[in-house]
Coordinates of C-alpha atoms in Angstrom, one line a residue:
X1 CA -2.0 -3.8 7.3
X2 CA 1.3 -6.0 6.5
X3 CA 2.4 -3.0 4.5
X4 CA 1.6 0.7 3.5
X5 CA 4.7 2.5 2.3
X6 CA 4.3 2.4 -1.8
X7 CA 1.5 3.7 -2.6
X8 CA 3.0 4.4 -6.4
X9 CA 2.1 2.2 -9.6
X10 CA 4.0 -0.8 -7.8
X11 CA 2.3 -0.5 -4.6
X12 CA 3.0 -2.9 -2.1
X13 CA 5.0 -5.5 -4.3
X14 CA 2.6 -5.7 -6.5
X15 CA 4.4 -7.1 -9.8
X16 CA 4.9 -4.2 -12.6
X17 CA 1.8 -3.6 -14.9
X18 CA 1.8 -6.1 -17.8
X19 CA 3.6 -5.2 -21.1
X20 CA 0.1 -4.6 -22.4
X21 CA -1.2 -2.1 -19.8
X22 CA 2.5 -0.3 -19.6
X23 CA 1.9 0.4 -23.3
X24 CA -1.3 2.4 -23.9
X25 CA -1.8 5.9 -23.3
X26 CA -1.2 7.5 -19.4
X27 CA -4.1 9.7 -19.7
X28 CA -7.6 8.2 -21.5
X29 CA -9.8 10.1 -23.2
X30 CA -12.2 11.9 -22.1
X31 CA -15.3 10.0 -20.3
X32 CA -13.2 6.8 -21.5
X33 CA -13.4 4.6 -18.5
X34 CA -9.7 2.8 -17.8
X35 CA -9.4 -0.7 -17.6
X36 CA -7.9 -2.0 -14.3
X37 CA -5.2 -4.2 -14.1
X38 CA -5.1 -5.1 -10.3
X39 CA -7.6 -6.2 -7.8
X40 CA -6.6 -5.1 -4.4
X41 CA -9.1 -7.2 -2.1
X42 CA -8.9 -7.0 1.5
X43 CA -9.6 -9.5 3.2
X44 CA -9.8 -8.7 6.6
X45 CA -9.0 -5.8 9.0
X46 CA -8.3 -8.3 11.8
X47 CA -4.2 -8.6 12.2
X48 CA -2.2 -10.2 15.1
X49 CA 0.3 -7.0 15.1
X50 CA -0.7 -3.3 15.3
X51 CA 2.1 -1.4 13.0
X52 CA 1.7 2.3 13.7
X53 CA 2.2 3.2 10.4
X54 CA -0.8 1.1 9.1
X55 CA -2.8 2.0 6.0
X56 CA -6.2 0.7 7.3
X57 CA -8.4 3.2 8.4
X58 CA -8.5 4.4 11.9
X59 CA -12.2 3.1 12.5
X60 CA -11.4 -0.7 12.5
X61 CA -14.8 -1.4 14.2
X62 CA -16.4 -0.2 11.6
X63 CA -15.4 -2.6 8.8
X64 CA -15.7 -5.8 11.0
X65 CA -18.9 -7.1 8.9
X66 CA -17.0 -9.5 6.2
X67 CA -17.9 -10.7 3.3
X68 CA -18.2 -14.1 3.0
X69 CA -16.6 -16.6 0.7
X70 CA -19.2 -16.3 -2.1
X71 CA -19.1 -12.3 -1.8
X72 CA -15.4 -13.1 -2.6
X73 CA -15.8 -15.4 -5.3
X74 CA -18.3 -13.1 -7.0
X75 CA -15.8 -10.1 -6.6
X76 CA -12.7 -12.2 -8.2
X77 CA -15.2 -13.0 -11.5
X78 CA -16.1 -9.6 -11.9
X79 CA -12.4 -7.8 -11.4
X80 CA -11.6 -10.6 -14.6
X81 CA -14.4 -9.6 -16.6
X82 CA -13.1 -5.7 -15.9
X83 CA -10.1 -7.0 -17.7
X84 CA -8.3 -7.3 -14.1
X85 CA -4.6 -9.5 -14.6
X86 CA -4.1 -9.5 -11.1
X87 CA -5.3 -10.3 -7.3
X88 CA -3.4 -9.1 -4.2
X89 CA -4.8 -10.9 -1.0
X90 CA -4.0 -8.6 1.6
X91 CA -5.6 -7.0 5.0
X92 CA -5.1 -7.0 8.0
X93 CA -4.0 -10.0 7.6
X94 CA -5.8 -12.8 5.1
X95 CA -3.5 -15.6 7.0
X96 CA -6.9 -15.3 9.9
X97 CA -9.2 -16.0 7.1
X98 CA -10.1 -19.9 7.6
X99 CA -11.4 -20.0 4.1
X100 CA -8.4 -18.4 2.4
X101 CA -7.2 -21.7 0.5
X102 CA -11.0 -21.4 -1.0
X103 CA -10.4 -17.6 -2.0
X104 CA -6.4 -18.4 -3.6
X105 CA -8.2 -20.8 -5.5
X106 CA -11.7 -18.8 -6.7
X107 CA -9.1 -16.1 -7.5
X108 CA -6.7 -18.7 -9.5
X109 CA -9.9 -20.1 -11.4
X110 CA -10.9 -16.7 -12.9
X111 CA -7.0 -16.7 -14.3
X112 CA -5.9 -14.1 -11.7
X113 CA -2.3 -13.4 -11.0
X114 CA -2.8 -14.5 -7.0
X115 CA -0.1 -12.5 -5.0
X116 CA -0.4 -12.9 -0.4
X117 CA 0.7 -9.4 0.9
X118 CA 1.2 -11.3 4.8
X119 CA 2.8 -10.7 8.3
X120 CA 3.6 -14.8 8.1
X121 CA 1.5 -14.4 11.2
X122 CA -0.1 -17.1 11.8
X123 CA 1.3 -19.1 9.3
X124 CA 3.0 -23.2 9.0
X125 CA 4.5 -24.6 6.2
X126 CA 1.1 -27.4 5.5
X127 CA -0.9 -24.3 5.2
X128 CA 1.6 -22.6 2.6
X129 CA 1.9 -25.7 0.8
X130 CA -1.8 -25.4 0.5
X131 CA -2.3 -22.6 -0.7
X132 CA 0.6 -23.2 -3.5
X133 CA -1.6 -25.9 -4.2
X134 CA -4.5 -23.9 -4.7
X135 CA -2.8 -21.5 -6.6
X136 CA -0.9 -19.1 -4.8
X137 CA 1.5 -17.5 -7.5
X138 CA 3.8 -15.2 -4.7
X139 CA 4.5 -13.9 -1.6
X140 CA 5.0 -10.8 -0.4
X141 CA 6.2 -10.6 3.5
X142 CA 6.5 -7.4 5.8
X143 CA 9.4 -7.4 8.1
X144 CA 9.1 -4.5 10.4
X145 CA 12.9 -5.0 12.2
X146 CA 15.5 -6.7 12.3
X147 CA 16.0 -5.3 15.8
X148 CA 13.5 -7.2 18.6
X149 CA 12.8 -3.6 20.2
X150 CA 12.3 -1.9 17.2
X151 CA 10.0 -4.4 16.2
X152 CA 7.9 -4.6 19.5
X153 CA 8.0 -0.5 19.3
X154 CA 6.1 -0.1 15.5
X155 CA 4.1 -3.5 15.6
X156 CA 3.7 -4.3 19.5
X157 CA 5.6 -7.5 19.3
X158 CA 8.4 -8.8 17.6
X159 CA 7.9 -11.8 14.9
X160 CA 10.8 -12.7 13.0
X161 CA 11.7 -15.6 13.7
X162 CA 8.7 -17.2 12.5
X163 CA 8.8 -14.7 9.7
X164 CA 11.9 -16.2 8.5
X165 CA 10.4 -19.8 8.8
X166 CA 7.9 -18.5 6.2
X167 CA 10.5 -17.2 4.4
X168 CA 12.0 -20.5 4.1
X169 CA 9.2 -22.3 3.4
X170 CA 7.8 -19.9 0.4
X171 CA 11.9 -20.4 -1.0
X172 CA 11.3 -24.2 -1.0
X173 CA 7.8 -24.1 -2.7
X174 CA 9.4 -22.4 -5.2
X175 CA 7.3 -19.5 -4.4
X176 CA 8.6 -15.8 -6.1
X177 CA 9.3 -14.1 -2.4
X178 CA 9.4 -10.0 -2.2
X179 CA 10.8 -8.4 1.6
X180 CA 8.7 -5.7 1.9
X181 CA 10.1 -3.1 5.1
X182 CA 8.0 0.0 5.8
X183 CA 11.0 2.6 6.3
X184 CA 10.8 5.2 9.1
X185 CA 12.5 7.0 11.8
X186 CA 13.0 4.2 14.0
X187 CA 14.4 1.5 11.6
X188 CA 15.9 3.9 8.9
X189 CA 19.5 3.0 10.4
X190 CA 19.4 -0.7 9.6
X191 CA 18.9 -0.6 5.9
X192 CA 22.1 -2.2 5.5
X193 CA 20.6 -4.9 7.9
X194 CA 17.4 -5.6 5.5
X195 CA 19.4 -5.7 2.6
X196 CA 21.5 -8.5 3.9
X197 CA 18.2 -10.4 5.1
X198 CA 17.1 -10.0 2.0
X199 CA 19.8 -11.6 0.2
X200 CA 19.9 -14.4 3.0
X201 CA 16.3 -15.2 2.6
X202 CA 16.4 -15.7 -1.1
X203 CA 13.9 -12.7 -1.5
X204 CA 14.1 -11.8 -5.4
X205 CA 12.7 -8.1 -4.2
X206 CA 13.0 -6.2 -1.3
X207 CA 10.7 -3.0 -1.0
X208 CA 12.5 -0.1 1.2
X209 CA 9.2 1.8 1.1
X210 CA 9.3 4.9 3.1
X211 CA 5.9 6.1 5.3
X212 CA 3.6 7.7 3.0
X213 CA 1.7 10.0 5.9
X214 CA -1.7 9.0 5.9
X215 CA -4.5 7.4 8.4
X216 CA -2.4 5.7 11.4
X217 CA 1.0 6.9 9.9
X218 CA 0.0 10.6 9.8
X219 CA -1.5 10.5 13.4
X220 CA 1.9 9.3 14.0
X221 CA 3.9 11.5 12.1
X222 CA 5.7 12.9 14.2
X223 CA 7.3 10.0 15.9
X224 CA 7.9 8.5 12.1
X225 CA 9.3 10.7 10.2
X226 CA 12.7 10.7 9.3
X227 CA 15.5 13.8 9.3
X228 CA 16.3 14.6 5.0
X229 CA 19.7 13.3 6.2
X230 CA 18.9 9.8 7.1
X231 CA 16.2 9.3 3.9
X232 CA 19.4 10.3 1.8
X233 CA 21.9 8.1 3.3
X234 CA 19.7 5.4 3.3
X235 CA 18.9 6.2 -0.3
X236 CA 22.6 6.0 -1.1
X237 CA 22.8 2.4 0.5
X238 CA 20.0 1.3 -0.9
X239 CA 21.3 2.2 -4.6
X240 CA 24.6 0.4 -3.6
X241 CA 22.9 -2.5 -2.8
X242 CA 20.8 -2.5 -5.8
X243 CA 23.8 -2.3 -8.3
X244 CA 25.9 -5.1 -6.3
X245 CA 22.9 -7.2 -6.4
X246 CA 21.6 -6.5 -10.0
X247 CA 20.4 -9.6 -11.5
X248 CA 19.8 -11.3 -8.3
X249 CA 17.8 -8.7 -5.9
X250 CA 15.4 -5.9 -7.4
X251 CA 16.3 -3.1 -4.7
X252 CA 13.1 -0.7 -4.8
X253 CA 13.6 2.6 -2.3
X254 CA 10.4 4.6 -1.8
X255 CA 11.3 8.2 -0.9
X256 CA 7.9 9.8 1.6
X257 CA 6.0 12.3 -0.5
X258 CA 7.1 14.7 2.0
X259 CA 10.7 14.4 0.8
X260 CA 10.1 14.5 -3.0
X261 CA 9.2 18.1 -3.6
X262 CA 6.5 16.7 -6.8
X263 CA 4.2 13.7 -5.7
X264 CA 4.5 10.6 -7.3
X265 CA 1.4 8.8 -9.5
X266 CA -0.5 7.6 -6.2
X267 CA -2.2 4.3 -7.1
X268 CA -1.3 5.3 -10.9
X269 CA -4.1 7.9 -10.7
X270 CA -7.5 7.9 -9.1
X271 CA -9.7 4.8 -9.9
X272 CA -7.5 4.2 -12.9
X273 CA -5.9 0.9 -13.2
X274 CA -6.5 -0.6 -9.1
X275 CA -9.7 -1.3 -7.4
X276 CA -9.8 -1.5 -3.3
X277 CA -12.5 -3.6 -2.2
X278 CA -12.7 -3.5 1.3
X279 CA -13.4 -6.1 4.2
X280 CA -16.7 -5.1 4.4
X281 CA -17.4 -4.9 0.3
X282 CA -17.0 -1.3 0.0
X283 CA -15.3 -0.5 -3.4
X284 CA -12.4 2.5 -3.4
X285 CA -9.5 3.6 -5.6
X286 CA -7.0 3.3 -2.7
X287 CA -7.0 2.0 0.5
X288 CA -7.0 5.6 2.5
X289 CA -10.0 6.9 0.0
X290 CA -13.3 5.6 2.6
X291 CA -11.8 8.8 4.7
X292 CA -12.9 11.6 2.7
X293 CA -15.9 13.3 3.6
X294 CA -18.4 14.2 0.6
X295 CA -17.8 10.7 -1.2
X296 CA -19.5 8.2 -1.1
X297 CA -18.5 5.2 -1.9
X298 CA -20.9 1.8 -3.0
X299 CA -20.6 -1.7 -2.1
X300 CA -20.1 -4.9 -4.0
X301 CA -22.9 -6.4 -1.6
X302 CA -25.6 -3.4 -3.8
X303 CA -24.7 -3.3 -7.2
X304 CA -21.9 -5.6 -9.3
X305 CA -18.4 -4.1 -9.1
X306 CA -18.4 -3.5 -12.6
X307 CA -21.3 -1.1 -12.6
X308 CA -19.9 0.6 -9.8
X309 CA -16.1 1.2 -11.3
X310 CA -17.9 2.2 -14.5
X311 CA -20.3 4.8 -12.9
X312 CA -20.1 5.2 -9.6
X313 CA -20.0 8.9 -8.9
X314 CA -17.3 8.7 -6.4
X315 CA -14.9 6.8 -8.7
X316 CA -15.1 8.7 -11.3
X317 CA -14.5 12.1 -9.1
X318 CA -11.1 12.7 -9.7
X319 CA -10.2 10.7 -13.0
X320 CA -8.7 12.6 -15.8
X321 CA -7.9 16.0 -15.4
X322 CA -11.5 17.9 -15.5
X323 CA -11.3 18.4 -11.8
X324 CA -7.5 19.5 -11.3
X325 CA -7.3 23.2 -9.9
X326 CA -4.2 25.5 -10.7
X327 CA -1.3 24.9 -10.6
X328 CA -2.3 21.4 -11.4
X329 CA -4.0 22.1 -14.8
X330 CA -2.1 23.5 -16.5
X331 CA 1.3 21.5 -15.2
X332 CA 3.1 19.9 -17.9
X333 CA 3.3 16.7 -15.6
X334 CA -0.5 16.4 -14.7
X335 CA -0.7 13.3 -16.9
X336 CA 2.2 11.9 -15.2
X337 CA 1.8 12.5 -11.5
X338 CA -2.5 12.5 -12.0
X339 CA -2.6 15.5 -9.8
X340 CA -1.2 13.9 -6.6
X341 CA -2.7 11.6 -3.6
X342 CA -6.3 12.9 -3.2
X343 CA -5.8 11.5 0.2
X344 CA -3.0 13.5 1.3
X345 CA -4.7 16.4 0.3
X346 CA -8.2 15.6 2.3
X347 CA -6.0 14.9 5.4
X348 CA -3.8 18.1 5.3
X349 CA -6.7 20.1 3.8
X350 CA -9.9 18.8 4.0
X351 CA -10.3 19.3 0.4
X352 CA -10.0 15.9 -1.7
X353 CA -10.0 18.6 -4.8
X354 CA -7.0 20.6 -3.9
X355 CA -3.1 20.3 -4.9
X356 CA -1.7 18.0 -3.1
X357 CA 0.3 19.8 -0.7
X358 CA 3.2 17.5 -1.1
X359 CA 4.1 19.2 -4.4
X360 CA 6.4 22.5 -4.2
X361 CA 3.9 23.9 -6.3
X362 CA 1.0 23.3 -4.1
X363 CA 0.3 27.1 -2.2
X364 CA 0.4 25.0 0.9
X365 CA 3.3 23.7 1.1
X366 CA 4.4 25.1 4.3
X367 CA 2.8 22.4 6.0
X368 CA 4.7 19.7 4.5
X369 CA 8.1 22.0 5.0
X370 CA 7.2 22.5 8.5
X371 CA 6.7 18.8 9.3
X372 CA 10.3 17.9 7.9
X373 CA 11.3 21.3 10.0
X374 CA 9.9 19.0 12.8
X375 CA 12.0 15.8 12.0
X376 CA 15.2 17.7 12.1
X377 CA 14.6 18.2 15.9
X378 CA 16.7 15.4 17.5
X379 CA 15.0 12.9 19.8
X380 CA 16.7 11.9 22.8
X381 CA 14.3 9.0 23.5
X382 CA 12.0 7.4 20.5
X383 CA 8.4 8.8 20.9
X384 CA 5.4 7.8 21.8
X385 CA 3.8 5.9 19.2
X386 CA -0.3 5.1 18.4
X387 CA -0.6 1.6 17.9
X388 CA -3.4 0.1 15.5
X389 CA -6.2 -1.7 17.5
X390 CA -9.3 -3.1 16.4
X391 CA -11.4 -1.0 17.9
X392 CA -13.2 2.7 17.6
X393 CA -11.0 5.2 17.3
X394 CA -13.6 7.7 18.5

């Protein structure tokens, strides 16, 4: 995927939720089902780089049945009948899609914000003019490194010079351009470097988004996470940066969950306010969810998407607080935080249902202590690192 680092209310570069979705209440009544505000549709598992931090799941082959244009078109009218303001086009990479001018412009006609979460791979400027034209209203574009090494170490090849040219070309199409940079141990160092791409591209955001450890990035944890020290001092640049450049750059920095000591609101809370819809039309809460064992999830090719995000049994799961176990229910932050990254705790745990060991208050913490134990260790060469392929990972 182009990126997988925020997985927080913002995620990816998404633009912040509308005034009128900010406003109402953080936790709904009861049985209320929320209204969405962002339509997460990918695309397309297929992607010309193979980041090792990827938040697509492990078993690409699985997913490599499509839907089709009108499967899309369908999905876009039914995320703005849900209330949905917004559409992030994202993968993989959608730039493979051949009919992805038709799906900027089925999302655009249902009134969808219409943001491209992209490598720039491939990419020209005639095909980012066309999809301006067809209603593209930003661009969000991953940059892995600013080092060619680095770059050919986390993705398998190194891209940015054509990155830049799509850079360029998004600036002069008047296009809203975020930098989004997955952060980890092997291109922590340069933040100062991405900041001053950032301000020489034009970018009016740049996302520092640390790892969050989950499907490729947590098989490759150990190669990707970063020493306390060096999340710190980046931190420290990064809020330099972001008062020197207030008014003209929004600096975001996105501390790992391992780091935080209390999990942040992953995806604003379970199958509250985004809906995943996979490559293959299966509908989730967050990109990482299709991985937990005992859920199962429906697809848009079965039943409508709105049936399924008001009833499906495995959306509704771990919404509200019914489910939370101690410490969680009774935590004066549960409405805040929604419990945690179900995710995180499946993968650690193998149970979606317990805290989310992330949090200091979760009784397993250890395991998260003694994975930053691990980063302290120093490295005398960089490690071996899984890349993504699209194939089995069996």
């Amino acid at each position: 995927m182009t990126a997988s680092g925020d997985q927080s209310g913002t995620l990816k570069g998404f633009p912040n939720p509308p005034a009128m979705v900010r406003g109402e209440q953080s936790s709904p009544a009861p049985h209320a089902i929320p209204r969405p505000y962002t339509l997460v549709a990918e695309l397309t598992y297929r992607c010309p780089l193979a980041c090792g931090y990827c938040s697509n799941p492990l078993d690409l082959a699985r997913h490599a049945d499509e839907l089709d244009t009108d499967a899309w078109r369908r999905v876009f009218a039914d995320a703005a009948a849900l209330g949905a303001l917004q559409a992030n086009l994202t993968g993989g990479e959608p730039l493979v899609r051949p009919d992805l001018t038709d799906l900027v412009a089925a999302a655009h006609a249902q009134q969808l914000y219409v943001n491209l979460i992209t490598s720039g791979i491939p990419a020209d400027r005639a095909r980012l003019a066309e999809l301006a034209g067809a209603g593209l209203n930003s661009v969000q574009l991953s940059v892995q490194d600013v080092d060619a090494h680095g770059a050919a170490w986390i993705a398998g090849r190194d891209d940015l010079d054509s990155k830049l040219q799509v850079a360029d070309a998004a600036r002069a199409l008047g296009l809203p351009l975020t930098l989004n940079v997955v952060i980890h141990r092997g291109n922590i160092a340069r933040v100062p470097e991405f900041v001053a791409l950032a301000e020489r591209i034009g970018a009016e955001r740049l996302e520092l988004a640390n790892t969050q450890y989950l499907g490729w990035a947590l098989a490759n944890r150990e190669a990707l996470l970063p020493a306390r020290a060096d999340i710190e001092r980046a931190r420290a640049i990064a809020a330099a940066a972001a008062d020197r450049l207030r008014g003209k750059i929004e600096i975001l920095f996105v501390r790992p969950d391992y780091y935080a000591d209390r999990p942040r609101a992953c995806m604003d809370g379970w199958a509250r306010r985004y809906i995943v819809v996979t490559p293959d039309g299966v509908v989730l809460p967050c990109h990482q969810a299709g991985g937990i064992v005992g859920l199962t999830f429906e697809n848009v090719r079965a039943r409508p998407l709105a049936a399924i995000w008001n009833d499906s049994p495995a959306l509704r799961a771990y919404r509200g607080d019914a489910w939370m176990p101690a410490p969680c229910r009774t935590c004066d932050e549960r409405h805040t935080d929604f419990g945690g990254c179900r995710c995180q705790a499946f993968a650690l745990l193998g149970d979606a249902g317990a805290t989310d060991p992330a949090c200091a208050l979760s009784p397993r913490h250890e395991l998260v202590r003694e994975a930053r134990a691990r980063a302290e260790q120093p490295a005398a060469a960089p490690p071996p690192i899984r890349l993504r392929r699209m194939r089995s990972s069996a």
